[in-house]
Amino acid sequence: NARRVAIQARTMVNAARIQLNRLLRRPQRVPLSPKPLSLNDPSIIPQEAQLAQYLENPLMFGIFSDFMVSECVAHTPELRQLDAAIATKSRLTQSLHRALWLPKVQLTGEISYVAYRQFTDAQPITIPGVGEITLPLSSGPRFNWYVGLGLSVPIFTTFDQTYQARQGDHELLQLRRQRASLVQQIEQRIRTSLNNSRAFRAGIVFSKIAATAAGKNLKVAQDAYLRGVLSAVSLIDAQNQKSAGDLAAATAVYDFHLSLIDLQRASADFEIFNKPSERQAWFERLQKYANKRTAIRAAGVQQ
């Protein structure tokens, strides 16, 4: 059974390696040698200590959650698209309402110039029994222009414009409710991802404590087994607990990093993974927001 489980684990590792090569656009048969993941690795989580204070402190975590929601609402592409659609529909609906009483003014004009037109004297026409007659024919001017002004008032349009205006109002209300629903969904994703990140970070600490305790228990079990007061089955159980504890401690670090990736996807733009200048600007906005919220809270407590 242990060998079967080991083969399955090796198969999962190979499948993950192949998928990672595909995502990196590398030959899928090329082997990878990943480094052990560390919580304090600045190349993976820059300024991790500065971020940790917002995850470990309950008060700062609430402020951090509100800040992430506000940042995401301000930068989410879906909300920007809906805002543009709402602005367009609002202008269109306003135009439909004004069309019910506002007259339409139309200004038209035209300028024409015929360069090839020539002005010649009219030639006389000879009519039998009458003689020659010169007709006053004109070939017309080369340059023509005119300006027209029209004014129309909608006295009765069989309520068609009224129906269109009402339909525009309903469509505008639908877009606004759709935006409010999207804001709620974004806030739910952000807060859920943040809670998962906080829980996984706390799980790292407790997993390490459990792994340390399992290691000490294994030493005690080995000593007892050497003195003949502990069975081989109990020693194997202690070894399994030690292995499970080490595995849980390593998995907790990966779970925390995965939760940060989920948070980045939920927020659409998590600056902690961007360039140093952008990341520093993000932390400055966070600190400014936290100072403002703390000052408001302190003023409320004093009152």
Coordinates of C-alpha atoms in Angstrom, one line a residue:
N1 CA 0.0 0.0 0.0
A2 CA 2.8 2.4 0.8
R3 CA 4.5 1.7 -2.5
R4 CA 1.2 2.2 -4.3
V5 CA 0.7 5.6 -2.6
A6 CA 4.2 6.6 -3.5
I7 CA 3.7 5.8 -7.1
Q8 CA 0.5 7.9 -7.1
A9 CA 2.3 10.8 -5.5
R10 CA 5.1 10.5 -8.1
T11 CA 2.5 10.6 -10.9
M12 CA 0.9 13.7 -9.4
V13 CA 4.3 15.4 -9.2
N14 CA 5.1 14.5 -12.8
A15 CA 1.7 15.8 -14.0
A16 CA 2.3 19.1 -12.1
R17 CA 5.7 19.5 -13.6
I18 CA 4.4 18.9 -17.1
Q19 CA 1.7 21.5 -16.6
L20 CA 4.1 24.0 -15.1
N21 CA 6.4 23.6 -18.2
R22 CA 3.4 24.3 -20.4
L23 CA 2.5 27.4 -18.5
L24 CA 6.1 28.6 -18.7
R25 CA 6.2 27.7 -22.4
R26 CA 9.1 25.3 -21.9
P27 CA 9.6 21.9 -23.4
Q28 CA 7.3 19.6 -21.4
R29 CA 9.9 16.8 -21.2
V30 CA 12.5 19.1 -19.6
P31 CA 12.8 18.3 -15.8
L32 CA 12.4 21.0 -13.2
S33 CA 14.2 21.4 -9.9
P34 CA 12.1 23.6 -7.7
K35 CA 13.6 25.2 -4.5
P36 CA 12.0 24.6 -1.2
L37 CA 9.4 27.3 -0.5
S38 CA 10.2 29.6 2.4
L39 CA 7.9 32.0 4.1
N40 CA 10.5 34.7 4.4
D41 CA 11.7 34.6 0.9
P42 CA 11.7 38.2 -0.4
S43 CA 11.7 37.0 -4.1
I44 CA 8.3 35.4 -3.5
I45 CA 6.6 37.7 -1.0
P46 CA 8.4 41.1 -0.9
Q47 CA 7.9 43.0 2.4
E48 CA 6.2 40.0 4.0
A49 CA 6.9 41.3 7.5
Q50 CA 5.1 44.5 6.7
L51 CA 2.1 42.6 5.3
A52 CA 2.1 40.2 8.3
Q53 CA 1.1 43.0 10.8
Y54 CA -2.2 43.4 8.9
L55 CA -2.9 39.7 8.9
E56 CA -2.1 38.9 12.5
N57 CA -3.7 41.9 14.3
P58 CA -7.5 41.6 14.3
L59 CA -8.1 45.4 14.2
M60 CA -5.6 45.9 11.4
F61 CA -7.0 43.0 9.5
G62 CA -10.4 44.6 9.4
I63 CA -8.9 47.8 8.2
F64 CA -6.8 45.9 5.6
S65 CA -10.0 44.1 4.4
D66 CA -11.8 47.4 3.9
F67 CA -8.8 48.8 2.1
M68 CA -8.6 45.8 -0.3
V69 CA -12.3 46.1 -1.1
S70 CA -12.0 49.8 -1.8
E71 CA -9.0 49.3 -4.0
C72 CA -10.6 46.5 -6.0
V73 CA -13.8 48.4 -6.5
A74 CA -11.8 51.3 -7.9
H75 CA -9.7 49.2 -10.3
T76 CA -11.9 46.2 -11.4
P77 CA -12.3 46.2 -15.2
E78 CA -15.8 44.8 -14.9
L79 CA -16.9 47.7 -12.8
R80 CA -15.3 50.2 -15.2
Q81 CA -17.2 48.6 -18.1
L82 CA -20.5 48.8 -16.2
D83 CA -19.8 52.5 -15.2
A84 CA -19.2 53.3 -18.9
A85 CA -22.4 51.5 -19.9
I86 CA -24.4 53.3 -17.1
A87 CA -23.0 56.7 -18.2
T88 CA -24.0 56.0 -21.8
K89 CA -27.4 54.8 -21.0
S90 CA -28.0 57.7 -18.7
R91 CA -27.2 60.2 -21.4
L92 CA -29.4 58.3 -23.9
T93 CA -32.3 58.2 -21.4
Q94 CA -32.0 61.9 -20.6
S95 CA -32.1 62.6 -24.4
L96 CA -35.3 60.5 -24.7
H97 CA -37.0 62.4 -21.9
R98 CA -36.1 65.8 -23.3
A99 CA -37.4 64.7 -26.8
L100 CA -40.9 64.7 -25.3
W101 CA -41.0 68.5 -25.0
L102 CA -37.8 69.9 -26.6
P103 CA -38.2 70.9 -30.2
K104 CA -35.9 69.7 -32.9
V105 CA -33.9 72.2 -34.8
Q106 CA -32.4 71.3 -38.1
L107 CA -29.9 73.5 -40.1
T108 CA -29.0 72.5 -43.6
G109 CA -26.9 74.1 -46.3
E110 CA -25.2 73.4 -49.6
I111 CA -22.5 75.0 -51.7
S112 CA -21.9 74.0 -55.3
Y113 CA -19.5 75.2 -57.9
V114 CA -19.3 73.9 -61.5
A115 CA -15.9 74.7 -62.9
Y116 CA -16.4 73.4 -66.5
R117 CA -19.6 75.5 -67.2
Q118 CA -19.1 78.1 -69.9
F119 CA -21.2 81.2 -70.6
T120 CA -21.8 81.8 -74.3
D121 CA -24.3 84.0 -76.2
A122 CA -27.4 82.3 -77.3
Q123 CA -27.4 81.5 -81.1
P124 CA -30.5 82.5 -83.0
I125 CA -32.9 79.7 -84.2
T126 CA -34.3 79.8 -87.7
I127 CA -38.0 78.7 -87.9
P128 CA -39.5 78.3 -91.4
G129 CA -42.1 80.9 -92.1
V130 CA -41.1 82.8 -89.0
G131 CA -37.5 83.7 -89.4
E132 CA -34.7 83.9 -86.9
I133 CA -35.6 84.0 -83.3
T134 CA -33.2 84.4 -80.4
L135 CA -34.4 82.7 -77.3
P136 CA -33.3 84.0 -73.9
L137 CA -31.7 80.8 -72.7
S138 CA -29.3 80.8 -69.7
S139 CA -26.8 78.2 -68.9
G140 CA -27.0 78.9 -65.1
P141 CA -24.3 80.2 -62.8
R142 CA -21.3 78.3 -61.8
F143 CA -21.6 79.0 -58.0
N144 CA -24.7 78.1 -56.0
W145 CA -25.5 78.0 -52.3
Y146 CA -28.4 77.9 -50.0
V147 CA -29.1 77.7 -46.2
G148 CA -32.2 76.1 -44.7
L149 CA -33.5 76.1 -41.1
G150 CA -36.2 73.7 -39.9
L151 CA -38.0 73.5 -36.5
S152 CA -40.3 70.6 -35.4
V153 CA -42.3 70.2 -32.2
P154 CA -43.5 66.6 -31.1
I155 CA -47.2 67.3 -30.6
F156 CA -48.3 63.6 -30.8
T157 CA -46.1 60.6 -31.5
T158 CA -48.6 57.8 -30.6
F159 CA -46.7 57.4 -27.2
D160 CA -43.7 55.8 -28.9
Q161 CA -41.3 58.3 -27.4
T162 CA -42.8 57.8 -23.9
Y163 CA -42.4 54.1 -24.1
Q164 CA -38.8 54.4 -25.3
A165 CA -38.1 56.8 -22.3
R166 CA -39.6 54.4 -19.9
Q167 CA -37.7 51.5 -21.4
G168 CA -34.5 53.5 -21.0
D169 CA -35.3 54.1 -17.3
H170 CA -35.8 50.4 -16.7
E171 CA -32.6 49.5 -18.5
L172 CA -30.6 52.1 -16.6
L173 CA -32.0 50.7 -13.3
Q174 CA -31.1 47.2 -14.4
L175 CA -27.5 48.3 -15.0
R176 CA -27.2 50.0 -11.7
R177 CA -28.5 47.0 -9.8
Q178 CA -26.2 44.8 -11.8
R179 CA -23.3 47.0 -10.7
A180 CA -24.4 46.9 -7.1
S181 CA -24.6 43.1 -7.3
L182 CA -21.1 42.9 -8.8
V183 CA -19.7 45.1 -6.0
Q184 CA -21.2 42.7 -3.5
Q185 CA -19.7 39.7 -5.3
I186 CA -16.3 41.3 -5.5
E187 CA -16.4 42.2 -1.8
Q188 CA -17.4 38.6 -0.9
R189 CA -14.4 37.2 -3.0
I190 CA -12.0 39.7 -1.4
R191 CA -13.1 39.1 2.2
T192 CA -13.2 35.3 1.7
S193 CA -9.7 35.2 0.2
L194 CA -8.4 37.4 3.0
N195 CA -9.8 35.2 5.7
N196 CA -8.3 32.1 4.0
S197 CA -4.9 33.8 3.8
R198 CA -5.1 34.7 7.5
A199 CA -6.2 31.2 8.5
F200 CA -3.4 29.6 6.4
R201 CA -0.8 31.9 7.9
A202 CA -1.9 31.0 11.4
G203 CA -1.9 27.3 10.3
I204 CA 1.8 27.6 9.5
V205 CA 2.6 28.5 13.1
F206 CA 0.5 25.7 14.5
S207 CA 1.8 23.1 12.0
K208 CA 5.4 23.9 12.9
I209 CA 4.5 23.5 16.6
A210 CA 2.8 20.2 15.8
A211 CA 5.8 19.0 13.8
T212 CA 8.1 19.9 16.6
A213 CA 6.0 18.0 19.1
A214 CA 5.8 15.0 16.8
G215 CA 9.6 15.0 16.6
K216 CA 10.0 15.1 20.3
N217 CA 7.5 12.3 20.7
L218 CA 9.4 10.2 18.2
K219 CA 12.6 10.6 20.3
V220 CA 10.8 9.5 23.4
A221 CA 9.3 6.5 21.5
Q222 CA 12.7 5.5 20.2
D223 CA 14.2 5.7 23.6
A224 CA 11.4 3.7 25.1
Y225 CA 11.7 1.1 22.3
L226 CA 15.5 0.7 23.0
R227 CA 14.7 0.1 26.6
G228 CA 12.1 -2.6 25.6
V229 CA 9.1 -0.8 27.1
L230 CA 7.5 0.1 23.8
S231 CA 6.3 -2.1 21.0
A232 CA 7.4 -1.8 17.3
V233 CA 3.8 -0.8 16.3
S234 CA 3.9 2.2 18.7
L235 CA 7.3 3.2 17.3
I236 CA 6.0 3.0 13.7
D237 CA 3.0 5.2 14.8
A238 CA 5.3 7.8 16.2
Q239 CA 7.3 7.8 13.0
N240 CA 4.2 8.2 10.9
Q241 CA 3.1 11.1 13.2
K242 CA 6.5 12.7 12.7
S243 CA 6.2 12.3 8.9
A244 CA 2.7 13.6 8.8
G245 CA 3.7 16.6 11.0
D246 CA 6.5 17.5 8.7
L247 CA 4.3 17.2 5.7
A248 CA 1.6 19.4 7.2
A249 CA 4.1 22.0 8.1
A250 CA 5.4 22.1 4.5
T251 CA 2.0 22.1 3.0
A252 CA 0.8 25.0 5.2
V253 CA 3.4 27.2 3.6
Y254 CA 2.3 26.3 0.2
D255 CA -1.4 26.8 1.2
F256 CA -0.6 30.3 2.4
H257 CA 1.1 31.2 -0.9
L258 CA -1.8 29.7 -2.9
S259 CA -4.3 31.8 -0.8
L260 CA -2.3 34.9 -1.8
I261 CA -2.6 34.0 -5.4
D262 CA -6.3 33.6 -5.0
L263 CA -6.4 37.0 -3.4
Q264 CA -4.6 38.5 -6.3
R265 CA -7.1 36.9 -8.7
A266 CA -10.0 38.1 -6.7
S267 CA -8.7 41.7 -6.4
A268 CA -7.7 41.8 -10.1
D269 CA -4.6 43.9 -9.2
F270 CA -2.6 42.9 -6.1
E271 CA 0.4 45.3 -6.1
I272 CA 2.5 43.3 -3.8
F273 CA 3.6 41.2 -6.8
N274 CA 4.4 44.2 -9.0
K275 CA 7.5 46.3 -9.4
P276 CA 9.1 47.8 -6.3
S277 CA 7.9 51.3 -7.1
E278 CA 4.3 50.2 -7.6
R279 CA 4.5 48.0 -4.5
Q280 CA 5.8 50.9 -2.4
A281 CA 3.1 53.2 -3.6
W282 CA 0.5 50.5 -2.7
F283 CA 1.9 50.1 0.9
E284 CA 1.9 53.9 1.3
R285 CA -1.8 54.0 0.3
L286 CA -2.5 51.2 2.8
Q287 CA -0.6 53.0 5.6
K288 CA -2.4 56.3 4.9
Y289 CA -5.7 54.5 4.9
A290 CA -4.9 52.7 8.1
N291 CA -3.8 55.9 9.8
K292 CA -7.0 57.6 8.8
R293 CA -9.2 54.8 10.0
T294 CA -7.3 54.6 13.3
A295 CA -7.6 58.3 13.9
I296 CA -11.4 58.2 13.3
R297 CA -11.7 55.2 15.6
A298 CA -9.7 57.0 18.3
A299 CA -11.8 60.1 18.0
G300 CA -15.0 58.0 18.3
V301 CA -13.7 56.4 21.5
Q302 CA -12.8 59.7 23.1
Q303 CA -16.3 61.1 22.3

